[in-house]
Structures are given as C-alpha cells and as structure tokens.
Short mmCIF file of N, CA, C and O (backbone and C1' of nucleotides) in Angstrom, two decimals:
data_model
loop_
_atom_site.label_atom_id
_atom_site.label_comp_id
_atom_site.label_asym_id
_atom_site.label_seq_id
_atom_site.Cartn_x
_atom_site.Cartn_y
_atom_site.Cartn_z
N MET A 933 -0.38 -3.97 -83.36
CA MET A 933 -0.27 -2.59 -82.60
C MET A 933 0.82 -2.75 -81.43
O MET A 933 0.88 -3.49 -80.55
N LYS A 934 1.92 -1.84 -81.43
CA LYS A 934 2.99 -1.80 -80.43
C LYS A 934 2.45 -1.55 -79.30
O LYS A 934 2.98 -2.19 -78.30
N GLU A 935 1.35 -0.75 -79.38
CA GLU A 935 1.05 -0.28 -77.76
C GLU A 935 0.44 -1.55 -77.13
O GLU A 935 0.46 -1.39 -75.68
N ALA A 936 0.12 -2.43 -77.73
CA ALA A 936 -0.51 -3.56 -77.12
C ALA A 936 0.59 -4.24 -76.21
O ALA A 936 0.35 -4.85 -74.88
N ARG A 937 1.80 -4.45 -76.73
CA ARG A 937 2.80 -5.04 -75.70
C ARG A 937 3.29 -4.17 -74.83
O ARG A 937 3.64 -4.77 -73.85
N ALA A 938 3.30 -3.13 -75.28
CA ALA A 938 3.61 -2.04 -74.08
C ALA A 938 2.49 -2.08 -72.97
O ALA A 938 2.83 -2.16 -71.93
N ALA A 939 1.23 -2.01 -73.22
CA ALA A 939 0.32 -2.12 -72.36
C ALA A 939 0.28 -3.22 -71.45
O ALA A 939 -0.08 -3.34 -70.34
N ALA A 940 0.75 -4.54 -72.01
CA ALA A 940 0.69 -5.67 -71.57
C ALA A 940 1.86 -5.63 -70.40
O ALA A 940 1.57 -6.17 -69.22
N VAL A 941 2.89 -5.05 -70.74
CA VAL A 941 4.02 -4.97 -69.62
C VAL A 941 3.56 -3.84 -68.71
O VAL A 941 3.68 -4.37 -67.42
N LEU A 942 2.98 -3.00 -68.90
CA LEU A 942 2.46 -1.98 -67.72
C LEU A 942 1.35 -2.69 -66.88
O LEU A 942 1.59 -2.29 -65.80
N ALA A 943 0.72 -3.67 -67.59
CA ALA A 943 -0.36 -3.95 -66.64
C ALA A 943 0.19 -5.05 -65.80
O ALA A 943 -0.28 -5.11 -64.44
N ARG A 944 1.17 -5.78 -66.15
CA ARG A 944 1.91 -6.61 -65.16
C ARG A 944 2.79 -5.81 -64.14
O ARG A 944 2.60 -6.37 -63.02
N VAL A 945 3.09 -4.81 -64.39
CA VAL A 945 3.66 -4.15 -63.50
C VAL A 945 3.12 -3.58 -62.32
O VAL A 945 3.37 -3.38 -61.30
N ARG A 946 1.87 -3.33 -62.73
CA ARG A 946 0.70 -2.62 -61.76
C ARG A 946 0.43 -3.91 -60.88
O ARG A 946 -0.20 -3.60 -59.89
N THR A 947 0.52 -5.08 -61.29
CA THR A 947 0.20 -6.24 -60.45
C THR A 947 1.33 -6.40 -59.36
O THR A 947 0.98 -7.18 -58.27
N ILE A 948 2.38 -5.87 -59.30
CA ILE A 948 3.41 -5.98 -58.35
C ILE A 948 3.13 -5.47 -57.10
O ILE A 948 2.91 -4.34 -56.86
N PRO A 949 3.09 -6.36 -55.82
CA PRO A 949 2.34 -5.68 -54.59
C PRO A 949 3.55 -4.97 -54.17
O PRO A 949 4.84 -5.12 -54.18
N GLU A 950 3.10 -4.16 -53.15
CA GLU A 950 4.22 -3.18 -52.43
C GLU A 950 5.08 -4.06 -51.41
O GLU A 950 4.72 -4.91 -50.98
N GLY A 951 6.23 -3.97 -51.51
CA GLY A 951 7.12 -4.50 -50.69
C GLY A 951 7.95 -5.73 -51.48
O GLY A 951 8.55 -6.44 -50.93
N TYR A 952 7.38 -5.98 -52.75
CA TYR A 952 8.02 -7.11 -53.59
C TYR A 952 8.38 -6.64 -54.87
O TYR A 952 8.07 -5.30 -55.25
N VAL A 953 9.23 -7.16 -55.47
CA VAL A 953 9.66 -6.88 -56.87
C VAL A 953 9.66 -8.00 -57.91
O VAL A 953 9.21 -9.10 -57.52
N THR A 954 9.71 -7.61 -59.16
CA THR A 954 9.78 -8.71 -60.33
C THR A 954 10.86 -8.40 -61.25
O THR A 954 11.42 -7.32 -60.84
N THR A 955 11.12 -9.03 -62.31
CA THR A 955 12.34 -8.77 -63.09
C THR A 955 11.63 -8.51 -64.55
O THR A 955 10.42 -8.66 -64.83
N TYR A 956 12.81 -7.96 -65.43
CA TYR A 956 12.43 -7.43 -66.78
C TYR A 956 11.76 -8.60 -67.48
O TYR A 956 10.84 -8.61 -68.30
N GLY A 957 12.56 -9.76 -67.24
CA GLY A 957 12.11 -10.90 -67.84
C GLY A 957 10.87 -11.52 -67.63
O GLY A 957 10.16 -12.21 -68.44
N ASP A 958 10.43 -11.07 -66.37
CA ASP A 958 8.95 -11.62 -66.06
C ASP A 958 7.85 -10.82 -66.68
O ASP A 958 6.76 -11.33 -66.94
N VAL A 959 8.17 -9.62 -66.83
CA VAL A 959 7.10 -8.53 -67.32
C VAL A 959 6.99 -8.68 -69.03
O VAL A 959 6.07 -8.08 -69.55
N SER A 960 8.16 -8.88 -69.52
CA SER A 960 8.13 -9.16 -70.74
C SER A 960 8.96 -10.26 -71.31
O SER A 960 10.31 -10.08 -71.81
N PRO A 961 8.67 -11.69 -71.22
CA PRO A 961 9.24 -12.72 -71.69
C PRO A 961 9.60 -12.78 -73.09
O PRO A 961 9.09 -12.41 -73.96
N GLY A 962 10.94 -13.12 -72.95
CA GLY A 962 11.68 -13.14 -74.49
C GLY A 962 12.31 -12.00 -74.96
O GLY A 962 12.94 -11.82 -75.94
N ALA A 963 11.78 -10.75 -74.28
CA ALA A 963 12.46 -9.48 -74.59
C ALA A 963 12.32 -8.43 -73.54
O ALA A 963 11.66 -7.58 -73.41
N PRO A 964 13.08 -8.77 -72.78
CA PRO A 964 13.26 -7.98 -71.45
C PRO A 964 13.89 -6.67 -71.60
O PRO A 964 13.48 -5.61 -70.82
N ARG A 965 14.55 -6.41 -72.67
CA ARG A 965 14.91 -5.12 -73.13
C ARG A 965 13.87 -4.36 -73.33
O ARG A 965 13.89 -2.86 -73.10
N PHE A 966 12.84 -4.77 -73.90
CA PHE A 966 11.62 -3.96 -74.30
C PHE A 966 10.99 -3.48 -73.07
O PHE A 966 10.45 -2.37 -73.14
N ALA A 967 10.85 -4.39 -72.04
CA ALA A 967 10.21 -3.71 -70.68
C ALA A 967 10.92 -2.51 -70.45
O ALA A 967 10.23 -1.52 -69.95
N GLY A 968 12.13 -2.41 -70.35
CA GLY A 968 12.90 -1.47 -70.15
C GLY A 968 12.53 -0.24 -70.83
O GLY A 968 12.39 1.01 -70.18
N ALA A 969 12.49 -0.13 -72.09
CA ALA A 969 12.03 0.66 -72.78
C ALA A 969 10.93 1.30 -72.79
O ALA A 969 10.57 2.46 -72.95
N VAL A 970 9.78 0.38 -72.26
CA VAL A 970 8.45 0.91 -72.13
C VAL A 970 8.32 1.56 -70.72
O VAL A 970 7.99 2.84 -70.87
N LEU A 971 9.19 0.84 -69.84
CA LEU A 971 9.13 1.76 -68.43
C LEU A 971 9.84 3.17 -68.69
O LEU A 971 9.56 4.24 -67.73
N SER A 972 10.80 3.15 -69.45
CA SER A 972 11.82 4.29 -69.58
C SER A 972 10.82 5.48 -70.23
O SER A 972 10.78 6.81 -69.82
N ASP A 973 10.00 5.04 -71.19
CA ASP A 973 8.82 6.15 -71.78
C ASP A 973 7.66 6.44 -71.14
O ASP A 973 7.07 7.44 -71.07
N CYS A 974 7.44 5.62 -70.20
CA CYS A 974 6.12 5.29 -69.48
C CYS A 974 6.37 6.37 -68.28
O CYS A 974 7.35 6.39 -67.31
N ASP A 975 5.34 7.48 -67.93
CA ASP A 975 5.77 8.28 -66.77
C ASP A 975 4.40 8.30 -65.89
O ASP A 975 4.25 9.07 -65.04
N ASP A 976 3.50 7.14 -66.02
CA ASP A 976 2.39 7.13 -65.26
C ASP A 976 2.61 6.88 -63.83
O ASP A 976 3.22 5.87 -63.58
N PRO A 977 2.01 7.69 -62.91
CA PRO A 977 2.48 7.55 -61.45
C PRO A 977 1.83 6.22 -60.89
O PRO A 977 2.16 5.79 -60.00
N ASP A 978 0.83 5.62 -61.63
CA ASP A 978 0.18 4.43 -61.20
C ASP A 978 0.90 3.36 -61.49
O ASP A 978 0.78 1.92 -61.13
N VAL A 979 2.08 3.35 -62.25
CA VAL A 979 2.88 2.35 -62.57
C VAL A 979 4.37 2.21 -61.67
O VAL A 979 5.12 3.08 -62.07
N PRO A 980 4.24 1.28 -60.68
CA PRO A 980 5.51 1.06 -59.77
C PRO A 980 6.63 0.62 -60.50
O PRO A 980 7.22 -0.53 -60.35
N TRP A 981 7.47 1.39 -61.51
CA TRP A 981 8.46 0.96 -62.26
C TRP A 981 9.54 0.65 -61.35
O TRP A 981 10.60 -0.19 -61.83
N GLN A 982 9.48 1.04 -60.22
CA GLN A 982 10.82 0.93 -59.14
C GLN A 982 10.70 -0.55 -58.87
O GLN A 982 11.90 -1.11 -58.27
N ARG A 983 9.68 -1.12 -59.08
CA ARG A 983 9.73 -2.61 -58.40
C ARG A 983 10.07 -3.46 -59.40
O ARG A 983 9.94 -4.86 -59.44
N VAL A 984 10.51 -2.88 -60.73
CA VAL A 984 11.04 -3.89 -61.67
C VAL A 984 12.43 -3.95 -61.65
O VAL A 984 12.97 -2.67 -61.75
N VAL A 985 13.27 -4.98 -61.33
CA VAL A 985 14.66 -4.94 -61.12
C VAL A 985 15.24 -6.04 -62.39
O VAL A 985 14.51 -6.68 -62.80
N ARG A 986 16.68 -6.23 -62.18
CA ARG A 986 17.23 -7.09 -63.07
C ARG A 986 17.14 -8.32 -62.34
O ARG A 986 16.86 -8.57 -61.25
N ALA A 987 17.30 -9.50 -63.35
CA ALA A 987 17.29 -10.80 -62.75
C ALA A 987 18.11 -11.15 -61.52
O ALA A 987 17.84 -11.98 -60.68
N ASP A 988 19.15 -10.53 -61.49
CA ASP A 988 20.22 -10.65 -60.43
C ASP A 988 20.02 -9.75 -59.23
O ASP A 988 20.77 -9.87 -58.15
N GLY A 989 18.81 -8.91 -59.27
CA GLY A 989 18.46 -7.95 -58.18
C GLY A 989 19.16 -6.65 -58.11
O GLY A 989 18.77 -5.95 -57.41
N SER A 990 19.95 -6.50 -59.08
CA SER A 990 20.52 -5.23 -59.36
C SER A 990 19.56 -4.06 -59.94
O SER A 990 18.68 -4.57 -60.83
N LEU A 991 19.79 -2.90 -59.67
CA LEU A 991 18.78 -1.82 -60.09
C LEU A 991 19.34 -1.19 -61.12
O LEU A 991 20.32 -1.04 -61.63
N ALA A 992 18.37 -0.60 -61.98
CA ALA A 992 18.60 -0.12 -63.21
C ALA A 992 18.84 1.49 -62.97
O ALA A 992 19.43 2.05 -63.79
N LYS A 993 18.09 1.85 -62.19
CA LYS A 993 18.00 3.55 -61.58
C LYS A 993 18.77 3.84 -60.64
O LYS A 993 18.82 5.09 -59.99
N GLY A 994 19.73 2.92 -60.18
CA GLY A 994 20.65 3.29 -59.12
C GLY A 994 20.07 3.52 -57.63
O GLY A 994 18.83 2.95 -57.23
N GLU A 995 20.73 4.65 -57.15
CA GLU A 995 20.25 4.93 -55.66
C GLU A 995 18.95 5.45 -55.63
O GLU A 995 18.04 5.28 -54.76
N ARG A 996 18.43 6.16 -56.59
CA ARG A 996 17.29 6.79 -56.79
C ARG A 996 15.99 5.69 -56.57
O ARG A 996 15.24 5.86 -55.90
N GLN A 997 16.36 4.53 -57.33
CA GLN A 997 15.50 3.45 -57.19
C GLN A 997 15.41 2.69 -56.15
O GLN A 997 14.27 2.44 -55.22
N ARG A 998 16.58 2.58 -55.15
CA ARG A 998 16.79 1.92 -54.10
C ARG A 998 16.18 2.46 -53.12
O ARG A 998 15.47 1.85 -52.21
N ARG A 999 16.27 3.87 -52.85
CA ARG A 999 15.43 4.60 -52.10
C ARG A 999 13.91 4.42 -51.89
O ARG A 999 13.43 3.75 -50.82
N LEU A 1000 13.30 4.24 -53.18
CA LEU A 1000 11.92 4.04 -53.11
C LEU A 1000 11.51 2.60 -52.63
O LEU A 1000 10.58 2.37 -52.01
N LEU A 1001 12.47 1.77 -53.07
CA LEU A 1001 12.22 0.35 -52.59
C LEU A 1001 12.49 0.00 -51.06
O LEU A 1001 11.45 -0.60 -50.61
N GLU A 1002 13.45 0.65 -50.59
CA GLU A 1002 13.56 0.38 -49.25
C GLU A 1002 12.55 0.96 -48.34
O GLU A 1002 12.00 0.54 -47.41
N ARG A 1003 11.97 2.10 -48.95
CA ARG A 1003 10.94 2.71 -48.36
C ARG A 1003 9.70 1.82 -48.17
O ARG A 1003 8.89 1.97 -47.39
N GLU A 1004 9.61 1.10 -49.28
CA GLU A 1004 8.27 -0.02 -49.29
C GLU A 1004 8.52 -1.27 -48.53
O GLU A 1004 7.81 -1.89 -48.39
N GLY A 1005 9.78 -1.19 -47.95
CA GLY A 1005 10.23 -2.46 -47.12
C GLY A 1005 10.90 -3.33 -47.91
O GLY A 1005 10.67 -4.72 -47.48
N VAL A 1006 11.33 -3.44 -48.91
CA VAL A 1006 12.02 -4.44 -49.75
C VAL A 1006 13.33 -4.56 -49.08
O VAL A 1006 14.38 -3.83 -48.84
N PRO A 1007 13.61 -5.93 -49.09
CA PRO A 1007 14.82 -6.41 -48.41
C PRO A 1007 16.11 -6.22 -49.38
O PRO A 1007 15.99 -6.65 -50.50
N PHE A 1008 17.15 -5.69 -48.87
CA PHE A 1008 18.41 -5.56 -49.88
C PHE A 1008 19.43 -6.58 -49.14
O PHE A 1008 19.60 -6.53 -48.05
N ARG A 1009 20.39 -6.72 -50.19
CA ARG A 1009 21.25 -7.64 -49.69
C ARG A 1009 22.76 -7.02 -50.33
O ARG A 1009 23.02 -7.01 -51.48
N GLY A 1010 23.15 -5.91 -49.59
CA GLY A 1010 24.29 -5.11 -50.09
C GLY A 1010 23.44 -4.09 -51.15
O GLY A 1010 22.61 -3.33 -50.64
N ALA A 1011 23.89 -4.02 -52.11
CA ALA A 1011 23.66 -3.05 -53.20
C ALA A 1011 22.27 -3.66 -54.01
O ALA A 1011 21.78 -2.82 -54.77
N ARG A 1012 22.10 -4.96 -53.68
CA ARG A 1012 20.92 -5.31 -54.63
C ARG A 1012 19.85 -5.79 -53.90
O ARG A 1012 19.93 -6.15 -52.58
N VAL A 1013 18.80 -6.13 -54.38
CA VAL A 1013 17.50 -6.62 -53.98
C VAL A 1013 17.82 -8.10 -53.65
O VAL A 1013 18.29 -8.89 -54.35
N ASP A 1014 17.36 -8.60 -52.30
CA ASP A 1014 17.34 -9.95 -52.19
C ASP A 1014 16.15 -10.77 -52.82
O ASP A 1014 15.10 -10.79 -52.10
N MET A 1015 16.65 -11.10 -53.82
CA MET A 1015 15.44 -11.81 -54.72
C MET A 1015 14.91 -13.00 -53.99
O MET A 1015 13.73 -13.20 -54.30
N ARG A 1016 15.78 -13.66 -53.29
CA ARG A 1016 15.17 -14.93 -52.50
C ARG A 1016 14.13 -14.48 -51.52
O ARG A 1016 13.19 -15.16 -51.24
N GLU A 1017 14.06 -13.23 -51.16
CA GLU A 1017 12.65 -12.82 -50.31
C GLU A 1017 11.83 -11.97 -51.04
O GLU A 1017 10.75 -11.97 -50.84
N ALA A 1018 12.23 -11.07 -51.71
CA ALA A 1018 11.47 -10.07 -52.35
C ALA A 1018 10.91 -10.24 -53.78
O ALA A 1018 9.92 -9.72 -54.30
N TRP A 1019 11.34 -11.49 -54.42
CA TRP A 1019 11.01 -11.75 -55.62
C TRP A 1019 9.31 -12.17 -55.67
O TRP A 1019 8.92 -13.10 -55.10
N ALA A 1020 8.46 -11.54 -56.62
CA ALA A 1020 7.09 -12.01 -56.42
C ALA A 1020 6.79 -11.93 -58.07
O ALA A 1020 6.73 -11.10 -58.80
N PRO A 1021 6.36 -13.26 -58.81
CA PRO A 1021 5.83 -13.23 -60.04
C PRO A 1021 4.83 -12.33 -60.30
O PRO A 1021 3.73 -12.21 -59.35
N PRO A 1022 4.57 -11.85 -61.53
CA PRO A 1022 3.54 -10.93 -61.89
C PRO A 1022 2.20 -11.56 -61.89
O PRO A 1022 2.19 -12.80 -61.93
N GLN A 1023 1.08 -10.97 -61.47
CA GLN A 1023 -0.45 -11.70 -61.38
C GLN A 1023 -0.40 -12.32 -60.17
O GLN A 1023 -1.37 -13.18 -60.46
N GLY A 1024 0.49 -12.39 -59.37
CA GLY A 1024 0.40 -13.42 -58.32
C GLY A 1024 1.22 -14.69 -58.72
O GLY A 1024 1.00 -15.89 -57.95
P DC B 163 10.81 -6.31 -97.33
"O5'" DC B 163 12.04 -5.23 -97.34
"C5'" DC B 163 12.85 -5.03 -98.52
"C4'" DC B 163 14.15 -4.64 -98.13
"C3'" DC B 163 14.95 -5.42 -96.91
"O3'" DC B 163 16.12 -5.67 -97.09
"C1'" DC B 163 14.57 -3.36 -96.09
P DG B 164 17.12 -6.68 -96.27
"O5'" DG B 164 18.35 -5.86 -95.62
"C5'" DG B 164 18.93 -5.07 -96.54
"C4'" DG B 164 19.90 -4.02 -95.61
"C3'" DG B 164 20.62 -4.85 -94.70
"O3'" DG B 164 21.90 -4.25 -94.32
"C1'" DG B 164 19.18 -2.97 -93.51
P DG B 165 22.81 -4.96 -93.14
"O5'" DG B 165 22.74 -3.80 -91.90
"C5'" DG B 165 23.02 -2.37 -92.58
"C4'" DG B 165 23.15 -1.44 -91.24
"C3'" DG B 165 23.85 -1.96 -89.95
"O3'" DG B 165 24.45 -1.18 -89.31
"C1'" DG B 165 21.55 -1.66 -89.47
P DA B 166 25.29 -1.33 -87.99
"O5'" DA B 166 24.69 -0.46 -87.00
"C5'" DA B 166 24.23 0.89 -87.34
"C4'" DA B 166 23.41 1.45 -86.34
"C3'" DA B 166 24.05 1.22 -84.94
"O3'" DA B 166 23.79 2.38 -84.01
"C1'" DA B 166 21.78 0.48 -84.95
P DT B 167 24.31 2.42 -82.51
"O5'" DT B 167 22.93 2.18 -81.91
"C5'" DT B 167 21.88 2.89 -81.98
"C4'" DT B 167 20.78 2.66 -80.67
"C3'" DT B 167 21.44 2.22 -79.38
"O3'" DT B 167 20.91 3.15 -78.35
"C1'" DT B 167 20.10 0.73 -80.17
P DG B 168 21.64 3.31 -76.96
"O5'" DG B 168 20.64 2.33 -76.20
"C5'" DG B 168 19.43 2.58 -75.98
"C4'" DG B 168 18.56 1.62 -75.19
"C3'" DG B 168 19.37 1.07 -74.05
"O3'" DG B 168 18.38 0.94 -72.86
"C1'" DG B 168 18.74 -0.64 -75.33
P DA B 169 18.58 1.96 -71.68
"O5'" DA B 169 18.87 1.40 -70.62
"C5'" DA B 169 18.00 1.95 -69.35
"C4'" DA B 169 17.79 0.64 -68.31
"C3'" DA B 169 17.16 -0.50 -68.85
"O3'" DA B 169 17.47 -1.69 -68.05
"C1'" DA B 169 15.85 0.50 -67.48
P DC B 170 18.65 -2.55 -68.56
"O5'" DC B 170 18.04 -4.09 -68.97
"C5'" DC B 170 16.89 -4.30 -68.92
"C4'" DC B 170 16.70 -5.79 -69.14
"C3'" DC B 170 17.41 -6.84 -67.89
"O3'" DC B 170 16.40 -7.98 -67.88
"C1'" DC B 170 18.26 -7.32 -70.06
P DG B 171 16.96 -9.06 -66.79
"O5'" DG B 171 17.40 -10.24 -67.60
"C5'" DG B 171 16.89 -10.80 -68.98
"C4'" DG B 171 17.68 -12.09 -69.13
"C3'" DG B 171 18.09 -12.76 -68.08
"O3'" DG B 171 17.99 -14.25 -68.20
"C1'" DG B 171 20.03 -12.16 -69.16
P DC B 172 18.50 -15.36 -67.08
"O5'" DC B 172 19.62 -16.19 -67.81
"C5'" DC B 172 19.73 -16.18 -69.25
"C4'" DC B 172 20.98 -16.83 -69.47
"C3'" DC B 172 21.87 -17.73 -68.53
"O3'" DC B 172 22.37 -18.77 -69.36
"C1'" DC B 172 23.04 -15.85 -69.35
P DA B 173 23.10 -20.03 -68.27
"O5'" DA B 173 24.34 -20.24 -69.14
"C5'" DA B 173 24.13 -20.08 -70.58
"C4'" DA B 173 25.59 -19.85 -70.99
"C3'" DA B 173 26.58 -20.86 -70.42
"O3'" DA B 173 27.51 -21.35 -71.41
"C1'" DA B 173 27.20 -18.58 -70.09
P DG B 174 28.59 -22.69 -70.99
"O5'" DG B 174 30.07 -21.83 -70.94
"C5'" DG B 174 30.29 -20.57 -70.92
"C4'" DG B 174 31.29 -19.76 -71.26
"C3'" DG B 174 32.81 -20.40 -70.75
"O3'" DG B 174 33.91 -20.29 -71.20
"C1'" DG B 174 32.29 -18.53 -69.43
P DT B 175 35.24 -20.80 -70.95
"O5'" DT B 175 35.84 -19.43 -70.08
"C5'" DT B 175 35.91 -18.18 -70.34
"C4'" DT B 175 36.53 -17.34 -69.62
"C3'" DT B 175 37.95 -18.04 -68.68
"O3'" DT B 175 39.08 -17.13 -68.61
"C1'" DT B 175 36.42 -16.99 -67.19
P DT C 1422 27.81 -16.52 -54.43
"O5'" DT C 1422 29.05 -15.39 -54.56
"C5'" DT C 1422 29.88 -14.86 -53.60
"C4'" DT C 1422 30.84 -13.84 -53.97
"C3'" DT C 1422 30.12 -12.86 -54.77
"O3'" DT C 1422 30.55 -11.43 -54.71
"C1'" DT C 1422 31.77 -14.01 -56.23
P DA C 1423 29.97 -10.20 -55.80
"O5'" DA C 1423 31.19 -9.94 -56.75
"C5'" DA C 1423 32.51 -9.41 -56.56
"C4'" DA C 1423 33.17 -9.28 -57.71
"C3'" DA C 1423 32.62 -8.24 -58.48
"O3'" DA C 1423 33.58 -7.33 -59.18
"C1'" DA C 1423 32.80 -10.03 -59.75
P DC C 1424 33.04 -6.27 -60.28
"O5'" DC C 1424 33.45 -7.14 -61.78
"C5'" DC C 1424 34.75 -7.69 -61.62
"C4'" DC C 1424 35.14 -7.66 -63.19
"C3'" DC C 1424 34.62 -6.65 -64.14
"O3'" DC C 1424 35.42 -6.58 -65.06
"C1'" DC C 1424 33.75 -9.04 -64.44
P DT C 1425 35.14 -5.62 -66.46
"O5'" DT C 1425 34.85 -7.01 -67.54
"C5'" DT C 1425 35.81 -7.97 -67.60
"C4'" DT C 1425 35.49 -8.76 -69.06
"C3'" DT C 1425 35.08 -7.89 -70.10
"O3'" DT C 1425 35.81 -8.09 -71.37
"C1'" DT C 1425 33.48 -9.68 -69.70
P DG C 1426 35.14 -7.60 -72.91
"O5'" DG C 1426 34.08 -8.85 -73.40
"C5'" DG C 1426 34.72 -9.98 -73.30
"C4'" DG C 1426 33.71 -11.01 -74.09
"C3'" DG C 1426 33.13 -10.30 -75.40
"O3'" DG C 1426 33.09 -11.29 -76.37
"C1'" DG C 1426 31.36 -10.86 -73.98
P DC C 1427 32.50 -10.73 -77.83
"O5'" DC C 1427 31.02 -11.64 -77.84
"C5'" DC C 1427 31.06 -12.88 -77.64
"C4'" DC C 1427 29.56 -13.53 -77.43
"C3'" DC C 1427 28.82 -13.21 -78.86
"O3'" DC C 1427 28.18 -14.33 -79.41
"C1'" DC C 1427 27.66 -12.42 -76.85
P DG C 1428 27.14 -14.05 -80.33
"O5'" DG C 1428 25.51 -14.27 -79.92
"C5'" DG C 1428 25.54 -15.38 -78.76
"C4'" DG C 1428 23.97 -15.38 -78.33
"C3'" DG C 1428 22.93 -15.02 -79.45
"O3'" DG C 1428 21.83 -15.97 -79.07
"C1'" DG C 1428 22.74 -13.29 -77.91
P DC C 1429 20.74 -16.03 -80.15
"O5'" DC C 1429 19.50 -15.54 -79.37
"C5'" DC C 1429 19.48 -14.67 -78.63
"C4'" DC C 1429 18.24 -14.18 -78.09
"C3'" DC C 1429 17.29 -13.80 -79.11
"O3'" DC C 1429 15.82 -14.11 -78.88
"C1'" DC C 1429 17.79 -11.77 -78.24
P DC C 1430 14.76 -14.09 -80.19
"O5'" DC C 1430 13.59 -13.38 -79.87
"C5'" DC C 1430 13.58 -12.35 -78.46
"C4'" DC C 1430 12.93 -11.06 -78.63
"C3'" DC C 1430 12.32 -10.87 -79.92
"O3'" DC C 1430 11.22 -10.17 -79.65
"C1'" DC C 1430 13.81 -9.18 -79.80
P DA C 1431 10.03 -9.96 -80.90
"O5'" DA C 1431 9.39 -8.32 -80.64
"C5'" DA C 1431 9.19 -8.07 -79.65
"C4'" DA C 1431 9.30 -6.54 -79.31
"C3'" DA C 1431 8.61 -5.63 -80.69
"O3'" DA C 1431 7.95 -4.41 -80.04
"C1'" DA C 1431 11.01 -5.14 -80.56
P DT C 1432 7.09 -3.67 -80.92
"O5'" DT C 1432 7.88 -2.32 -80.92
"C5'" DT C 1432 9.07 -2.12 -81.11
"C4'" DT C 1432 9.81 -1.06 -80.63
"C3'" DT C 1432 9.30 0.36 -81.70
"O3'" DT C 1432 9.54 1.54 -81.07
"C1'" DT C 1432 11.52 -0.33 -82.31
P DC C 1433 9.12 2.89 -81.82
"O5'" DC C 1433 10.54 3.43 -82.26
"C5'" DC C 1433 11.67 3.12 -81.58
"C4'" DC C 1433 12.84 3.88 -82.24
"C3'" DC C 1433 12.49 4.98 -83.39
"O3'" DC C 1433 13.52 6.04 -83.17
"C1'" DC C 1433 13.67 3.19 -84.36
P DC C 1434 13.02 7.34 -84.05
"O5'" DC C 1434 14.52 7.26 -85.41
"C5'" DC C 1434 15.75 6.70 -84.90
"C4'" DC C 1434 16.63 6.96 -86.15
"C3'" DC C 1434 16.25 7.77 -87.13
"O3'" DC C 1434 17.55 8.26 -88.02
"C1'" DC C 1434 16.25 5.72 -88.07
#
DNA sequence: CGGATGACGCAGT
DNA sequence: TACTGCGCCATCC
C-alpha cells in the first residue's frame, strides 16, 4: 500500500526537533524525490515540512520556508541552512 | 505495460 | 565554490 511509504516519511518528519533540519534522503532513503511528493501533497499542520531541506542545505520552498526556519532558530549560511550545525538525523 | 514526472543527490567541469 | 548533466525510484497517466 502506497500510503505506508508516505506514512513512514511523515512519521520521520514529525521526529525532527525544532531548531534542526534533516534531508529528503534521510526521510526517504533511496527515493528522496518521493519524500518531496509526499510533503507536497501533505497539508497536515503537525508535519513540520519546513524542517526538510536538500542535502546541500538549500531550500525547496524558497524564502517562504527560510522565514519559518529562522524563526525556529535554525542557523543559516547565506541562503542555505548551515548543515554543519542544524542537521539532525530522523528519530534522534 | 511503457513512458513521463518530480519539495532530490551526486559526480564532473 | 557555482553550474550542468545524468541517475534513481515510487507514482501517475
């Protein structure tokens, strides 16, 4: 059932602590593009989609997303997230 | 069942 | 370090 993979992705996204971020590859190993499709379709307010960024720290939703992250205290390095400091693997 | 699509990732240049 | 092109994999049509 396709919902299972989507649910797994969402479950991991919910584990990302405030002030930290993770990557698409982390929430959906082997199929990072799938993670994006799920978040794009998901509108659940309990899912902190803004904490999911690209592996290089760049954002998918641009300034809109950047604002939310800075508000949570996520460190930035120019236009991208400072992965060195803000990266946190799913489920701890 | 074949082909196109995408909130990606990585190696090369 | 920034830009470009190709590969991957689950879905969708």
